[in-house]
Amino acid sequence: MNNINQSRSLIITRTQIVKLLLMVLFVSMCLQNVVLLDLGGFGIKLSHVVSLLFLPLLYKVKIILPNRIINFAYLGFGLISLIAGFFYGLNSLLFNYIFGYYVLVISLNILKILTVDEIKKCIRFSASLVFFICVVNIALQFDAILSFLNDSSNGHPLINTVFSGGVNLESSWLGLFVCFFADKKYIKYAFLLLSTIISFLLSSRAGLIINVLTLLYFIINLSKSNRRIVYLCLFVIVIITSIVFSDYIIINLKRFVNIGNESGSIGRIAMWKYIIPALNKNVFGYGVGNSIYAIEQISGIDFVENNIHNIYFQFLLDFGIIGIIFIVGVLIYFINDLIKNKRNIFCAFIVIYYVVGMIEFRGGDALFFLVLGIYFLTKRQGVKVKNGSAEVIRCYT
């Protein structure tokens, strides 16, 4: 009897450790500007070190690898990158994808002892903490927000961000995090409102687009009567916001109206027009992360960006025709799965990530791989109905 109690105590302790590690890992993945060691083009970040804490938990565990499609994709794209590396060099983004695969393995093998509900609670708590950190960070630099209100010629407020890549990516990630609250009746709207305010303050079009897509996802899952209430609340919020924050709304509207005539979109278009010429020169791909190098060789222009700002063009140039077929196929798969399982919040996150990937992201994001791993766990989660109430079954049991 004592042995049984000790075993149960051990299971509870292991579960609590995994929960804590999951939350710490998630937050560390968001603190992207915390670089512990710079190796020249590739930095050892806090999340890399935190992820090592999972290794002892893999001991004596029968390792489960991602599905065959992912493994074949990694093998094929890795081979393309290695061959292309002899001609164009190896890009540090390759290490991001290697780390992403490791995160997938962690998710599939360590998080499997948690229920999906437990994972959701951990992710929500972590996302809430990241929101708090970002809000405090913005508040401490609010003078830059006020300066931007007086002079918006820079396109965005000049502030130091929590996420790497600037204010656009910060707004985008926070907007994506709102998906985690989709099955919380009222809290989801509070986080959506907060995310939208941040997108407005940082003048992020990508963030605002994500906010709209997330709202549409919420509305799709509502009954007709609740939709009317949401529409009414939206109308009231828009009116009040238009009156109180009219100057900021005008700034953001101008950025949308001036697409193609301001620095952000001009920079993207300037890169994108060399996609086809670069592809014609090498239809097999330049290797992971080498898309900028490819268009620089064609155009003779030294671009300041480190990616194409379009995940589909990135895959097209990095991995050639095979790459674009793969990434479009992945998008179709997840959209189809979301249509069938509208309440899968992790699938919603992935779909919105890929949709906004048309103007944002470059791939290889550790946060994405963490959510992808959790998504695969939800696909293996069972629900047993007994006496009219749902009884949750642990993953992989």
XYZ file of C-alpha atoms in Angstrom:
397
model
C 0.000 0.000 0.000
C 2.849 2.347 0.880
C 4.495 1.590 -2.460
C 1.291 2.539 -4.288
C 1.072 5.848 -2.407
C 4.722 6.566 -3.125
C 4.174 5.863 -6.844
C 1.187 8.203 -6.941
C 3.230 10.868 -5.173
C 6.003 10.419 -7.743
C 3.560 10.819 -10.640
C 2.116 14.011 -9.146
C 5.605 15.419 -8.581
C 6.661 14.613 -12.154
C 3.480 16.215 -13.492
C 4.081 19.383 -11.497
C 7.690 19.546 -12.707
C 6.571 19.225 -16.333
C 3.970 21.961 -15.856
C 6.553 24.301 -14.373
C 9.090 23.555 -17.097
C 6.481 24.095 -19.815
C 5.618 27.531 -18.432
C 9.253 28.533 -18.002
C 10.075 27.321 -21.517
C 7.161 29.233 -23.053
C 8.092 32.505 -21.331
C 11.789 32.086 -22.157
C 10.883 31.598 -25.823
C 9.195 35.005 -25.725
C 12.180 36.766 -24.134
C 13.904 36.579 -27.483
C 16.301 39.449 -26.965
C 17.937 37.739 -23.993
C 21.096 36.372 -25.625
C 23.446 34.570 -23.243
C 26.220 33.947 -25.758
C 26.728 35.426 -29.221
C 28.428 33.011 -31.599
C 28.390 35.395 -34.536
C 25.089 35.222 -36.402
C 23.662 32.690 -33.974
C 23.026 33.454 -30.329
C 22.569 31.043 -27.439
C 19.335 32.301 -25.933
C 17.636 31.735 -22.608
C 15.138 29.330 -24.202
C 17.964 27.115 -25.484
C 19.343 26.697 -21.970
C 15.902 26.193 -20.403
C 15.097 23.469 -22.942
C 18.037 21.431 -21.654
C 16.176 21.015 -18.355
C 13.842 18.608 -20.176
C 16.645 16.203 -21.060
C 16.677 14.319 -17.703
C 12.956 13.649 -18.171
C 13.678 11.840 -21.453
C 15.671 9.214 -19.553
C 14.095 5.752 -19.864
C 11.311 7.178 -22.039
C 10.507 5.397 -25.286
C 11.187 8.267 -27.669
C 8.309 9.216 -29.965
C 9.362 11.086 -33.117
C 7.171 13.470 -35.134
C 5.114 11.950 -37.940
C 6.637 10.728 -41.191
C 5.760 13.833 -43.191
C 7.716 16.077 -40.822
C 10.629 13.656 -40.703
C 10.773 13.374 -44.498
C 10.497 17.162 -44.812
C 13.368 17.671 -42.394
C 15.440 15.068 -44.190
C 14.706 16.488 -47.651
C 15.083 20.159 -46.770
C 18.168 19.410 -44.700
C 19.737 17.642 -47.669
C 18.876 20.583 -49.950
C 20.444 22.998 -47.460
C 23.619 20.952 -47.074
C 24.121 20.670 -50.833
C 23.300 24.355 -51.366
C 25.634 25.184 -48.486
C 28.656 24.316 -50.642
C 27.641 27.088 -53.052
C 25.812 29.659 -50.937
C 26.909 28.922 -47.374
C 24.961 27.780 -44.313
C 22.585 30.233 -42.656
C 21.985 30.388 -38.890
C 18.282 29.731 -39.549
C 19.310 26.088 -39.993
C 20.005 25.920 -36.255
C 16.552 27.384 -35.538
C 14.969 24.476 -37.408
C 17.164 21.958 -35.602
C 16.098 23.472 -32.282
C 12.491 23.418 -33.500
C 12.705 19.680 -34.107
C 14.112 19.223 -30.605
C 11.160 21.210 -29.208
C 8.801 18.923 -31.119
C 10.452 15.860 -29.568
C 10.173 17.430 -26.107
C 6.486 18.168 -26.642
C 5.623 14.684 -27.877
C 7.558 12.833 -25.187
C 7.451 15.019 -22.057
C 4.126 16.847 -22.299
C 2.277 13.593 -22.985
C 1.852 12.991 -19.233
C -0.365 16.089 -19.081
C -3.956 16.331 -20.199
C -4.784 18.851 -22.894
C -6.680 20.861 -20.285
C -3.578 20.986 -18.078
C -1.482 22.107 -21.038
C -4.000 24.832 -21.874
C -3.886 26.186 -18.328
C -0.079 26.294 -18.384
C -0.022 28.022 -21.766
C -2.671 30.555 -20.720
C -0.818 31.416 -17.541
C 2.449 31.801 -19.466
C 0.811 33.915 -22.193
C -0.785 36.132 -19.517
C 2.633 36.679 -17.938
C 4.140 37.587 -21.317
C 1.298 40.057 -21.936
C 2.047 41.625 -18.547
C 5.774 41.896 -19.339
C 5.054 43.508 -22.720
C 2.550 45.975 -21.275
C 5.018 47.035 -18.563
C 7.755 47.353 -21.192
C 5.549 49.582 -23.355
C 4.458 51.658 -20.339
C 8.100 52.312 -19.386
C 8.721 53.644 -22.899
C 5.445 55.488 -23.341
C 7.297 58.696 -24.138
C 8.244 57.038 -27.444
C 4.551 56.334 -28.088
C 3.723 60.010 -27.499
C 6.600 61.084 -29.738
C 5.290 58.819 -32.482
C 1.854 60.404 -32.135
C 3.425 63.766 -32.946
C 5.690 62.422 -35.689
C 4.722 59.112 -37.344
C 7.242 59.358 -40.180
C 9.201 56.353 -38.847
C 6.212 54.043 -39.336
C 6.406 52.661 -35.790
C 7.283 53.955 -32.319
C 10.999 53.502 -31.629
C 10.959 51.235 -28.583
C 12.907 48.247 -27.315
C 10.758 45.129 -27.602
C 10.478 41.885 -25.657
C 10.325 39.811 -28.845
C 13.107 40.077 -31.393
C 12.310 41.506 -34.802
C 10.694 44.757 -33.672
C 7.207 45.980 -32.872
C 5.527 44.166 -35.780
C 6.563 40.735 -34.539
C 5.790 41.653 -30.936
C 2.236 42.642 -31.883
C 1.909 39.553 -34.077
C 2.920 37.061 -31.380
C 0.680 38.676 -28.770
C -2.190 38.597 -31.264
C -1.596 34.894 -31.867
C -1.531 34.228 -28.113
C -5.141 35.414 -27.880
C -6.126 32.128 -29.576
C -5.160 30.300 -26.369
C -8.081 31.969 -24.586
C -10.659 31.124 -27.267
C -12.610 28.725 -25.052
C -12.782 31.177 -22.122
C -16.152 32.873 -22.319
C -15.284 36.487 -21.436
C -11.530 36.557 -20.814
C -10.828 35.990 -24.507
C -12.363 39.350 -25.393
C -10.324 41.125 -22.723
C -7.095 39.739 -24.168
C -8.248 40.458 -27.717
C -8.964 44.065 -26.747
C -5.590 44.368 -25.024
C -3.798 42.898 -28.027
C -5.644 45.250 -30.390
C -4.700 48.262 -28.258
C -1.049 47.168 -28.355
C -1.229 46.741 -32.144
C -2.678 50.247 -32.446
C -0.102 51.797 -30.119
C 2.740 50.109 -32.000
C 1.070 50.851 -35.364
C 1.349 47.235 -36.471
C -0.734 46.291 -39.494
C 0.222 42.624 -39.130
C -0.892 42.690 -35.504
C -4.228 44.279 -36.413
C -4.813 41.721 -39.168
C -4.209 38.925 -36.646
C -6.623 40.607 -34.219
C -9.328 40.668 -36.908
C -8.712 37.025 -37.862
C -8.859 35.998 -34.206
C -12.120 37.871 -33.727
C -13.579 36.095 -36.768
C -12.490 32.785 -35.256
C -14.294 33.685 -32.016
C -17.453 34.695 -33.882
C -17.525 31.488 -35.941
C -17.781 29.475 -32.731
C -20.643 31.561 -31.321
C -24.373 30.960 -31.484
C -26.464 33.438 -33.500
C -27.784 35.173 -30.395
C -24.307 35.617 -28.930
C -23.045 36.913 -32.256
C -25.563 39.765 -32.104
C -24.272 40.713 -28.661
C -20.677 40.687 -29.883
C -21.580 42.813 -32.926
C -23.291 45.349 -30.666
C -20.324 45.492 -28.295
C -17.962 45.891 -31.248
C -20.040 48.775 -32.582
C -19.939 50.552 -29.213
C -16.192 49.959 -28.797
C -15.459 51.256 -32.307
C -17.473 54.432 -31.693
C -15.841 55.119 -28.326
C -12.375 54.341 -29.655
C -12.907 56.573 -32.696
C -13.702 59.488 -30.401
C -11.045 58.960 -27.721
C -8.158 57.764 -29.913
C -9.010 59.488 -33.185
C -5.419 60.627 -33.864
C -3.989 57.141 -33.464
C -6.732 55.604 -35.589
C -5.960 58.082 -38.372
C -2.253 57.115 -38.220
C -3.084 53.406 -38.501
C -5.637 53.944 -41.264
C -3.069 55.913 -43.239
C -0.643 52.993 -42.988
C -3.261 50.668 -44.520
C -4.291 53.188 -47.180
C -0.667 53.880 -48.104
C 0.268 50.225 -48.631
C 2.700 50.245 -51.532
C 3.693 53.857 -50.907
C 5.410 53.715 -47.503
C 8.651 52.190 -46.253
C 7.263 48.920 -44.852
C 5.429 47.756 -47.969
C 7.923 49.348 -50.368
C 10.681 47.308 -48.754
C 8.696 44.084 -49.150
C 7.773 44.798 -52.762
C 11.382 45.704 -53.530
C 12.417 42.201 -52.413
C 9.459 40.261 -53.792
C 9.916 41.450 -57.380
C 13.174 39.470 -57.538
C 11.605 36.194 -56.355
C 10.876 34.773 -59.807
C 14.226 35.800 -61.348
C 16.042 34.178 -58.402
C 13.904 31.041 -58.717
C 14.594 30.822 -62.463
C 18.299 30.764 -61.676
C 17.903 27.861 -59.219
C 14.603 25.959 -59.016
C 16.019 23.515 -56.465
C 16.510 26.082 -53.699
C 19.334 28.036 -52.118
C 19.180 26.354 -48.726
C 17.423 27.324 -45.518
C 17.712 31.041 -44.731
C 19.511 31.978 -47.960
C 16.582 33.668 -49.717
C 17.918 37.179 -49.077
C 21.316 36.133 -50.430
C 19.547 34.797 -53.538
C 17.740 38.038 -54.382
C 20.824 40.104 -53.564
C 22.801 38.122 -56.143
C 20.093 38.734 -58.750
C 19.365 42.379 -57.960
C 22.805 43.612 -56.934
C 21.100 45.350 -54.008
C 22.291 44.943 -50.426
C 19.053 44.496 -48.475
C 19.045 45.316 -44.750
C 16.400 42.651 -44.036
C 17.356 39.130 -42.941
C 14.273 37.465 -44.443
C 11.718 37.876 -47.227
C 8.807 38.717 -44.882
C 6.720 36.045 -46.563
C 7.022 32.461 -45.367
C 5.834 31.079 -48.735
C 8.413 33.031 -50.757
C 10.958 32.021 -48.129
C 10.205 28.320 -48.682
C 10.138 28.834 -52.454
C 13.660 30.265 -52.575
C 15.113 28.222 -49.705
C 13.836 24.833 -50.894
C 12.714 25.420 -54.465
C 9.530 24.105 -56.077
C 9.323 21.266 -53.538
C 9.347 23.814 -50.726
C 6.364 25.831 -51.974
C 4.352 22.658 -52.673
C 5.047 21.483 -49.128
C 4.153 24.726 -47.348
C 0.942 25.260 -49.345
C -0.033 21.649 -48.679
C 0.560 22.209 -44.947
C -1.649 25.307 -45.003
C -4.468 23.412 -46.747
C -4.182 20.557 -44.242
C -4.520 22.810 -41.204
C -7.354 24.871 -42.699
C -9.229 21.665 -43.467
C -8.632 20.366 -39.942
C -9.807 23.642 -38.392
C -13.010 23.455 -40.425
C -13.618 19.978 -38.995
C -12.511 20.883 -35.457
C -13.385 24.549 -35.007
C -12.655 24.517 -31.286
C -9.071 23.315 -31.533
C -7.357 26.510 -30.357
C -3.893 25.252 -31.261
C -4.978 24.531 -34.827
C -6.451 28.059 -34.979
C -3.096 29.460 -33.838
C -1.286 27.541 -36.603
C -3.758 28.559 -39.337
C -3.580 32.260 -38.426
C 0.225 32.003 -38.243
C 0.330 30.633 -41.795
C -2.213 33.140 -43.143
C -0.317 36.120 -41.740
C 2.847 34.392 -42.950
C 2.049 35.963 -46.311
C 3.399 39.272 -44.950
C 5.254 38.172 -41.819
C 7.510 35.504 -40.309
C 10.301 33.502 -41.916
C 9.743 30.075 -40.350
C 11.860 28.237 -37.816
C 10.122 29.901 -34.844
C 10.547 27.892 -31.639
C 7.171 29.081 -30.340
C 5.495 27.713 -33.449
C 7.114 24.305 -32.988
C 6.019 24.203 -29.345
C 2.408 24.864 -30.354
C 2.720 22.384 -33.237
C 3.848 19.686 -30.803
C 0.912 20.444 -28.503
C -1.402 20.300 -31.521
C -0.209 16.765 -32.290
C -0.903 15.838 -28.665
C -4.497 17.099 -28.988
C -4.948 14.852 -32.010
C -4.060 11.867 -29.840
C -6.247 12.991 -26.931
C -9.375 10.927 -26.288
C -12.580 11.925 -24.561
C -14.714 9.278 -22.915
C -18.323 10.145 -22.094
C -19.752 8.597 -18.968
C -23.130 9.358 -17.341
C -23.523 12.477 -19.464
C -20.264 14.104 -18.354
C -16.975 14.175 -20.239
C -14.131 12.323 -18.609
C -10.721 13.447 -19.809
C -8.261 10.736 -20.775
C -4.566 11.518 -20.559
C -2.605 11.805 -23.798
C -1.011 8.644 -25.195
C -2.798 6.289 -22.780
